[in-house]
mmCIF file of C-alpha atoms and ligand atoms in Angstrom:
data_model
loop_
_atom_site.group_PDB
_atom_site.id
_atom_site.type_symbol
_atom_site.label_atom_id
_atom_site.label_comp_id
_atom_site.label_asym_id
_atom_site.label_seq_id
_atom_site.Cartn_x
_atom_site.Cartn_y
_atom_site.Cartn_z
ATOM 1 C CA UNK A 1170 -5.453 -5.335 30.498
ATOM 2 C CA UNK A 1171 -2.071 -4.173 29.453
ATOM 3 C CA UNK A 1172 0.144 -7.291 29.417
ATOM 4 C CA UNK A 1173 3.308 -5.453 28.538
ATOM 5 C CA UNK A 1174 6.055 -6.520 30.902
ATOM 6 C CA UNK A 1175 8.565 -3.546 31.689
ATOM 7 C CA UNK A 1176 11.865 -4.024 33.499
ATOM 8 C CA UNK A 1177 12.438 -0.850 35.757
ATOM 9 C CA UNK A 1178 16.196 -0.403 36.548
ATOM 10 C CA UNK A 1179 16.469 2.340 39.142
ATOM 11 C CA UNK A 1180 18.457 2.474 42.275
ATOM 12 C CA UNK A 1181 16.729 5.756 43.661
ATOM 13 C CA UNK A 1182 13.717 4.398 45.654
ATOM 14 C CA UNK A 1183 11.313 7.400 45.431
ATOM 15 C CA UNK A 1184 11.815 7.489 41.358
ATOM 16 C CA UNK A 1185 11.390 3.634 41.448
ATOM 17 C CA UNK A 1186 8.167 3.684 43.473
ATOM 18 C CA UNK A 1187 6.545 6.644 41.185
ATOM 19 C CA UNK A 1188 7.401 4.437 38.135
ATOM 20 C CA UNK A 1189 6.240 1.148 39.524
ATOM 21 C CA UNK A 1190 2.946 2.621 41.050
ATOM 22 C CA UNK A 1191 2.374 4.232 37.610
ATOM 23 C CA UNK A 1192 2.902 0.983 35.724
ATOM 24 C CA UNK A 1193 0.552 -0.892 38.342
ATOM 25 C CA UNK A 1194 -2.207 1.683 37.913
ATOM 26 C CA UNK A 1195 -2.135 1.310 34.102
ATOM 27 C CA UNK A 1196 -2.112 -2.289 33.897
ATOM 28 C CA UNK A 1197 1.486 -3.046 33.124
ATOM 29 C CA UNK A 1198 3.442 -5.889 34.577
ATOM 30 C CA UNK A 1199 7.016 -5.113 35.928
ATOM 31 C CA UNK A 1200 10.075 -6.367 37.530
ATOM 32 C CA UNK A 1201 12.604 -4.060 39.220
ATOM 33 C CA UNK A 1202 16.425 -4.231 39.275
ATOM 34 C CA UNK A 1203 18.312 -1.945 41.547
ATOM 35 C CA UNK A 1204 21.577 -2.050 39.742
ATOM 36 C CA UNK A 1205 23.317 -2.703 36.250
ATOM 37 C CA UNK A 1206 24.338 -6.190 36.800
ATOM 38 C CA UNK A 1207 21.101 -7.356 37.943
ATOM 39 C CA UNK A 1208 19.571 -5.339 35.025
ATOM 40 C CA UNK A 1209 21.513 -7.521 32.509
ATOM 41 C CA UNK A 1210 20.357 -10.709 34.518
ATOM 42 C CA UNK A 1211 16.836 -9.754 34.690
ATOM 43 C CA UNK A 1212 16.815 -9.103 30.911
ATOM 44 C CA UNK A 1213 17.943 -12.483 30.135
ATOM 45 C CA UNK A 1214 15.761 -14.323 32.835
ATOM 46 C CA UNK A 1215 12.578 -12.358 33.102
ATOM 47 C CA UNK A 1216 12.484 -11.658 29.313
ATOM 48 C CA UNK A 1217 10.825 -8.085 29.638
ATOM 49 C CA UNK A 1218 9.201 -6.357 26.634
ATOM 50 C CA UNK A 1219 10.587 -2.948 27.543
ATOM 51 C CA UNK A 1220 13.376 -1.751 29.741
ATOM 52 C CA UNK A 1221 13.350 1.575 31.642
ATOM 53 C CA UNK A 1222 16.877 2.352 32.398
ATOM 54 C CA UNK A 1223 18.220 4.888 34.780
ATOM 55 C CA UNK A 1224 21.862 5.923 33.606
ATOM 56 C CA UNK A 1225 23.268 6.629 37.055
ATOM 57 C CA UNK A 1226 23.625 3.065 38.730
ATOM 58 C CA UNK A 1227 25.663 2.242 41.665
ATOM 59 C CA UNK A 1228 27.838 -0.559 39.835
ATOM 60 C CA UNK A 1229 28.125 -0.426 36.131
ATOM 61 C CA UNK A 1230 26.554 2.680 34.444
ATOM 62 C CA UNK A 1231 23.604 2.300 32.342
ATOM 63 C CA UNK A 1232 25.278 2.626 28.848
ATOM 64 C CA UNK A 1233 27.325 -0.487 29.704
ATOM 65 C CA UNK A 1234 24.006 -2.204 30.425
ATOM 66 C CA UNK A 1235 22.902 -1.458 26.908
ATOM 67 C CA UNK A 1236 25.980 -2.605 25.311
ATOM 68 C CA UNK A 1237 25.661 -5.895 27.086
ATOM 69 C CA UNK A 1238 22.011 -6.246 26.450
ATOM 70 C CA UNK A 1239 22.279 -5.250 22.814
ATOM 71 C CA UNK A 1240 24.609 -8.348 22.390
ATOM 72 C CA UNK A 1241 21.579 -10.544 22.176
ATOM 73 C CA UNK A 1242 18.375 -8.404 22.623
ATOM 74 C CA UNK A 1243 16.687 -5.808 20.713
ATOM 75 C CA UNK A 1244 13.955 -4.949 23.377
ATOM 76 C CA UNK A 1245 13.050 -1.137 23.398
ATOM 77 C CA UNK A 1246 15.122 0.580 25.910
ATOM 78 C CA UNK A 1247 14.001 3.953 27.346
ATOM 79 C CA UNK A 1248 16.802 5.687 29.321
ATOM 80 C CA UNK A 1249 15.919 7.848 32.404
ATOM 81 C CA UNK A 1250 18.681 10.588 32.890
ATOM 82 C CA UNK A 1251 19.115 13.589 35.002
ATOM 83 C CA UNK A 1252 19.571 16.935 33.261
ATOM 84 C CA UNK A 1253 23.178 16.981 34.175
ATOM 85 C CA UNK A 1254 23.760 13.750 32.225
ATOM 86 C CA UNK A 1255 23.115 15.195 28.638
ATOM 87 C CA UNK A 1256 26.248 13.649 27.179
ATOM 88 C CA UNK A 1257 25.626 10.341 28.840
ATOM 89 C CA UNK A 1258 22.085 10.368 27.347
ATOM 90 C CA UNK A 1259 23.650 10.863 23.834
ATOM 91 C CA UNK A 1260 26.231 7.950 24.463
ATOM 92 C CA UNK A 1261 23.264 5.710 25.572
ATOM 93 C CA UNK A 1262 21.346 6.495 22.304
ATOM 94 C CA UNK A 1263 24.494 5.607 20.357
ATOM 95 C CA UNK A 1264 24.701 2.526 22.150
ATOM 96 C CA UNK A 1265 21.509 1.586 21.165
ATOM 97 C CA UNK A 1266 18.697 2.856 23.429
ATOM 98 C CA UNK A 1267 15.398 3.985 21.826
ATOM 99 C CA UNK A 1268 14.315 6.820 23.809
ATOM 100 C CA UNK A 1269 14.844 8.934 26.801
ATOM 101 C CA UNK A 1270 13.006 10.851 29.552
ATOM 102 C CA UNK A 1271 14.702 13.472 31.642
ATOM 103 C CA UNK A 1272 14.284 13.657 35.278
ATOM 104 C CA UNK A 1273 12.181 15.170 36.726
ATOM 105 C CA UNK A 1274 9.436 13.695 34.464
ATOM 106 C CA UNK A 1275 5.757 13.670 34.784
ATOM 107 C CA UNK A 1276 3.579 10.381 34.818
ATOM 108 C CA UNK A 1277 1.887 11.367 31.597
ATOM 109 C CA UNK A 1278 5.203 11.755 29.839
ATOM 110 C CA UNK A 1279 6.521 8.308 31.127
ATOM 111 C CA UNK A 1280 3.076 6.733 29.921
ATOM 112 C CA UNK A 1281 3.610 8.539 26.416
ATOM 113 C CA UNK A 1282 6.987 7.215 26.052
ATOM 114 C CA UNK A 1283 6.037 3.655 26.957
ATOM 115 C CA UNK A 1284 3.105 3.804 24.234
ATOM 116 C CA UNK A 1285 5.681 4.619 21.690
ATOM 117 C CA UNK A 1286 8.015 1.930 22.659
ATOM 118 C CA UNK A 1287 4.994 -0.392 22.483
ATOM 119 C CA UNK A 1288 4.048 0.623 18.914
ATOM 120 C CA UNK A 1289 7.466 0.154 17.790
ATOM 121 C CA UNK A 1290 7.463 -3.500 19.607
ATOM 122 C CA UNK A 1291 4.157 -4.299 17.774
ATOM 123 C CA UNK A 1292 5.735 -3.373 14.455
ATOM 124 C CA UNK A 1293 8.709 -5.466 14.972
ATOM 125 C CA UNK A 1294 6.505 -8.351 16.077
ATOM 126 C CA UNK A 1295 4.352 -7.840 12.885
ATOM 127 C CA UNK A 1296 7.514 -8.028 11.011
ATOM 128 C CA UNK A 1297 6.446 -4.954 9.227
ATOM 129 C CA UNK A 1298 10.094 -3.300 9.672
ATOM 130 C CA UNK A 1299 11.128 -5.930 7.056
ATOM 131 C CA UNK A 1300 8.404 -4.899 4.494
ATOM 132 C CA UNK A 1301 9.338 -3.382 1.237
ATOM 133 C CA UNK A 1302 6.847 -0.634 1.341
ATOM 134 C CA UNK A 1303 6.615 1.692 4.434
ATOM 135 C CA UNK A 1304 3.511 3.530 5.172
ATOM 136 C CA UNK A 1305 2.932 6.262 7.973
ATOM 137 C CA UNK A 1306 0.076 8.624 7.513
ATOM 138 C CA UNK A 1307 0.155 10.063 4.126
ATOM 139 C CA UNK A 1308 3.656 9.077 3.636
ATOM 140 C CA UNK A 1309 4.613 5.884 1.665
ATOM 141 C CA UNK A 1310 8.130 4.898 0.786
ATOM 142 C CA UNK A 1311 8.619 2.259 -1.864
ATOM 143 C CA UNK A 1312 12.052 0.893 -0.796
ATOM 144 C CA UNK A 1313 12.484 -1.518 -3.724
ATOM 145 C CA UNK A 1314 11.718 1.212 -6.163
ATOM 146 C CA UNK A 1315 13.530 3.996 -4.225
ATOM 147 C CA UNK A 1316 10.596 6.363 -4.314
ATOM 148 C CA UNK A 1317 8.644 8.257 -1.632
ATOM 149 C CA UNK A 1318 5.213 9.551 -1.880
ATOM 150 C CA UNK A 1319 2.974 12.192 0.029
ATOM 151 C CA UNK A 1320 -0.678 11.656 -0.330
ATOM 152 C CA UNK A 1321 0.013 9.748 -3.566
ATOM 153 C CA UNK A 1322 2.279 12.421 -5.000
ATOM 154 C CA UNK A 1323 5.757 11.406 -5.682
ATOM 155 C CA UNK A 1324 8.242 13.519 -3.641
ATOM 156 C CA UNK A 1325 11.181 15.071 -5.422
ATOM 157 C CA UNK A 1326 14.041 14.211 -2.945
ATOM 158 C CA UNK A 1327 17.796 14.524 -3.286
ATOM 159 C CA UNK A 1328 19.540 11.274 -2.869
ATOM 160 C CA UNK A 1329 20.837 12.328 0.619
ATOM 161 C CA UNK A 1330 17.205 13.480 1.605
ATOM 162 C CA UNK A 1331 15.782 10.030 0.503
ATOM 163 C CA UNK A 1332 18.613 8.351 2.475
ATOM 164 C CA UNK A 1333 17.871 10.299 5.623
ATOM 165 C CA UNK A 1334 14.079 9.545 5.091
ATOM 166 C CA UNK A 1335 14.562 5.729 4.722
ATOM 167 C CA UNK A 1336 16.761 5.854 7.777
ATOM 168 C CA UNK A 1337 14.271 7.557 9.940
ATOM 169 C CA UNK A 1338 11.451 5.439 8.688
ATOM 170 C CA UNK A 1339 13.299 2.279 9.294
ATOM 171 C CA UNK A 1340 13.648 3.508 13.011
ATOM 172 C CA UNK A 1341 10.355 4.872 13.402
ATOM 173 C CA UNK A 1342 9.643 5.764 16.955
ATOM 174 C CA UNK A 1343 13.339 5.813 17.818
ATOM 175 C CA UNK A 1344 15.382 8.726 18.535
ATOM 176 C CA UNK A 1345 18.447 8.811 16.320
ATOM 177 C CA UNK A 1346 21.543 10.730 17.351
ATOM 178 C CA UNK A 1347 23.168 13.304 15.036
ATOM 179 C CA UNK A 1348 26.264 10.936 15.181
ATOM 180 C CA UNK A 1349 24.420 7.915 14.249
ATOM 181 C CA UNK A 1350 22.483 9.616 11.296
ATOM 182 C CA UNK A 1351 25.859 11.272 9.814
ATOM 183 C CA UNK A 1352 27.800 7.949 10.005
ATOM 184 C CA UNK A 1353 24.952 6.041 8.273
ATOM 185 C CA UNK A 1354 24.374 8.655 5.792
ATOM 186 C CA UNK A 1355 28.064 10.080 5.184
ATOM 187 C CA UNK A 1356 30.121 7.464 6.826
ATOM 188 C CA UNK A 1357 31.531 10.050 9.160
ATOM 189 C CA UNK A 1358 30.413 12.340 12.053
ATOM 190 C CA UNK A 1359 32.498 15.541 11.731
ATOM 191 C CA UNK A 1360 31.170 18.842 12.826
ATOM 192 C CA UNK A 1361 30.775 19.940 9.404
ATOM 193 C CA UNK A 1362 28.374 16.688 8.748
ATOM 194 C CA UNK A 1363 26.288 17.780 11.610
ATOM 195 C CA UNK A 1364 25.672 21.127 10.204
ATOM 196 C CA UNK A 1365 25.045 19.760 6.718
ATOM 197 C CA UNK A 1366 22.570 17.542 8.502
ATOM 198 C CA UNK A 1367 20.604 20.288 9.809
ATOM 199 C CA UNK A 1368 20.274 21.756 6.405
ATOM 200 C CA UNK A 1369 19.228 18.523 4.628
ATOM 201 C CA UNK A 1370 16.853 17.884 7.506
ATOM 202 C CA UNK A 1371 15.240 21.228 7.028
ATOM 203 C CA UNK A 1372 14.743 20.855 3.266
ATOM 204 C CA UNK A 1373 13.246 17.346 3.794
ATOM 205 C CA UNK A 1374 10.940 18.353 6.406
ATOM 206 C CA UNK A 1375 9.626 21.286 4.333
ATOM 207 C CA UNK A 1376 8.891 18.738 1.510
ATOM 208 C CA UNK A 1377 7.300 16.343 4.042
ATOM 209 C CA UNK A 1378 5.273 19.073 5.837
ATOM 210 C CA UNK A 1379 4.300 21.609 3.125
ATOM 211 C CA UNK A 1380 1.830 23.483 5.318
ATOM 212 C CA UNK A 1381 1.430 24.405 8.962
ATOM 213 C CA UNK A 1382 -1.461 22.117 9.312
ATOM 214 C CA UNK A 1383 0.600 19.059 7.919
ATOM 215 C CA UNK A 1384 1.536 16.291 10.469
ATOM 216 C CA UNK A 1385 4.796 16.615 11.902
ATOM 217 C CA UNK A 1386 6.690 13.372 10.607
ATOM 218 C CA UNK A 1387 9.942 14.424 11.859
ATOM 219 C CA UNK A 1388 10.528 15.660 15.330
ATOM 220 C CA UNK A 1389 13.711 17.538 16.358
ATOM 221 C CA UNK A 1390 15.395 16.588 19.823
ATOM 222 C CA UNK A 1391 17.451 19.721 20.380
ATOM 223 C CA UNK A 1392 21.269 19.049 20.842
ATOM 224 C CA UNK A 1393 20.501 15.154 20.417
ATOM 225 C CA UNK A 1394 18.960 14.215 17.218
ATOM 226 C CA UNK A 1395 15.859 13.429 15.190
ATOM 227 C CA UNK A 1396 12.937 10.958 15.419
ATOM 228 C CA UNK A 1397 10.096 10.072 12.859
ATOM 229 C CA UNK A 1398 6.919 9.697 14.774
ATOM 230 C CA UNK A 1399 3.867 7.457 13.683
ATOM 231 C CA UNK A 1400 1.092 9.413 12.486
ATOM 232 C CA UNK A 1401 -2.369 7.995 12.801
ATOM 233 C CA UNK A 1402 -3.933 7.449 9.596
HETATM 234 CA CA1 LIG B 530 20.486 6.719 39.891
#
């Protein structure tokens, strides 16, 4: 039995029914909200573990829901967007959403995104995001010492590569937008920074994934940003 409680915010009945029947079949608990105002209210009163949030809502838009909820809650938020809402999806991630799925999505995709959010939740509850040593698969980062290791070997990283790696690791499971990353690392987000980011990500990734069989620690979300994924040890 999966006791995870999901708040489903979706005004479109067929999509909402697909989501709730998937959740029911997989042992999740859920609450539904049909607009943005009730989404904010239900987050406060029903205290869900995860929010699935449609961006196009009849009253306030999804990004505004995220801004309000982020004032007091850190719950994982997975945004559901239509293809035509690419910009909105990026704004939503910048406002503090964790992840996104694009309509039309498959049931398996939805369940996979929920599992990622649940693992992130487990880490937050375990307090391990505050630990001084981060471990993921073969990767170890000693935040206090400022060093990173792959399979016990110290990685030779430039200061910017190290900063990027730390930022991704501290948000493991979460999609970080180009803007969020460049602001965190360079303090600005000009076009130039975003092209530099691509270059630094490529060199960092070569060091983390030296061979084709190496696990993919860093995933690219084309046009959006990057995510570090959990690798099973
Ligand atoms: Ca909608």
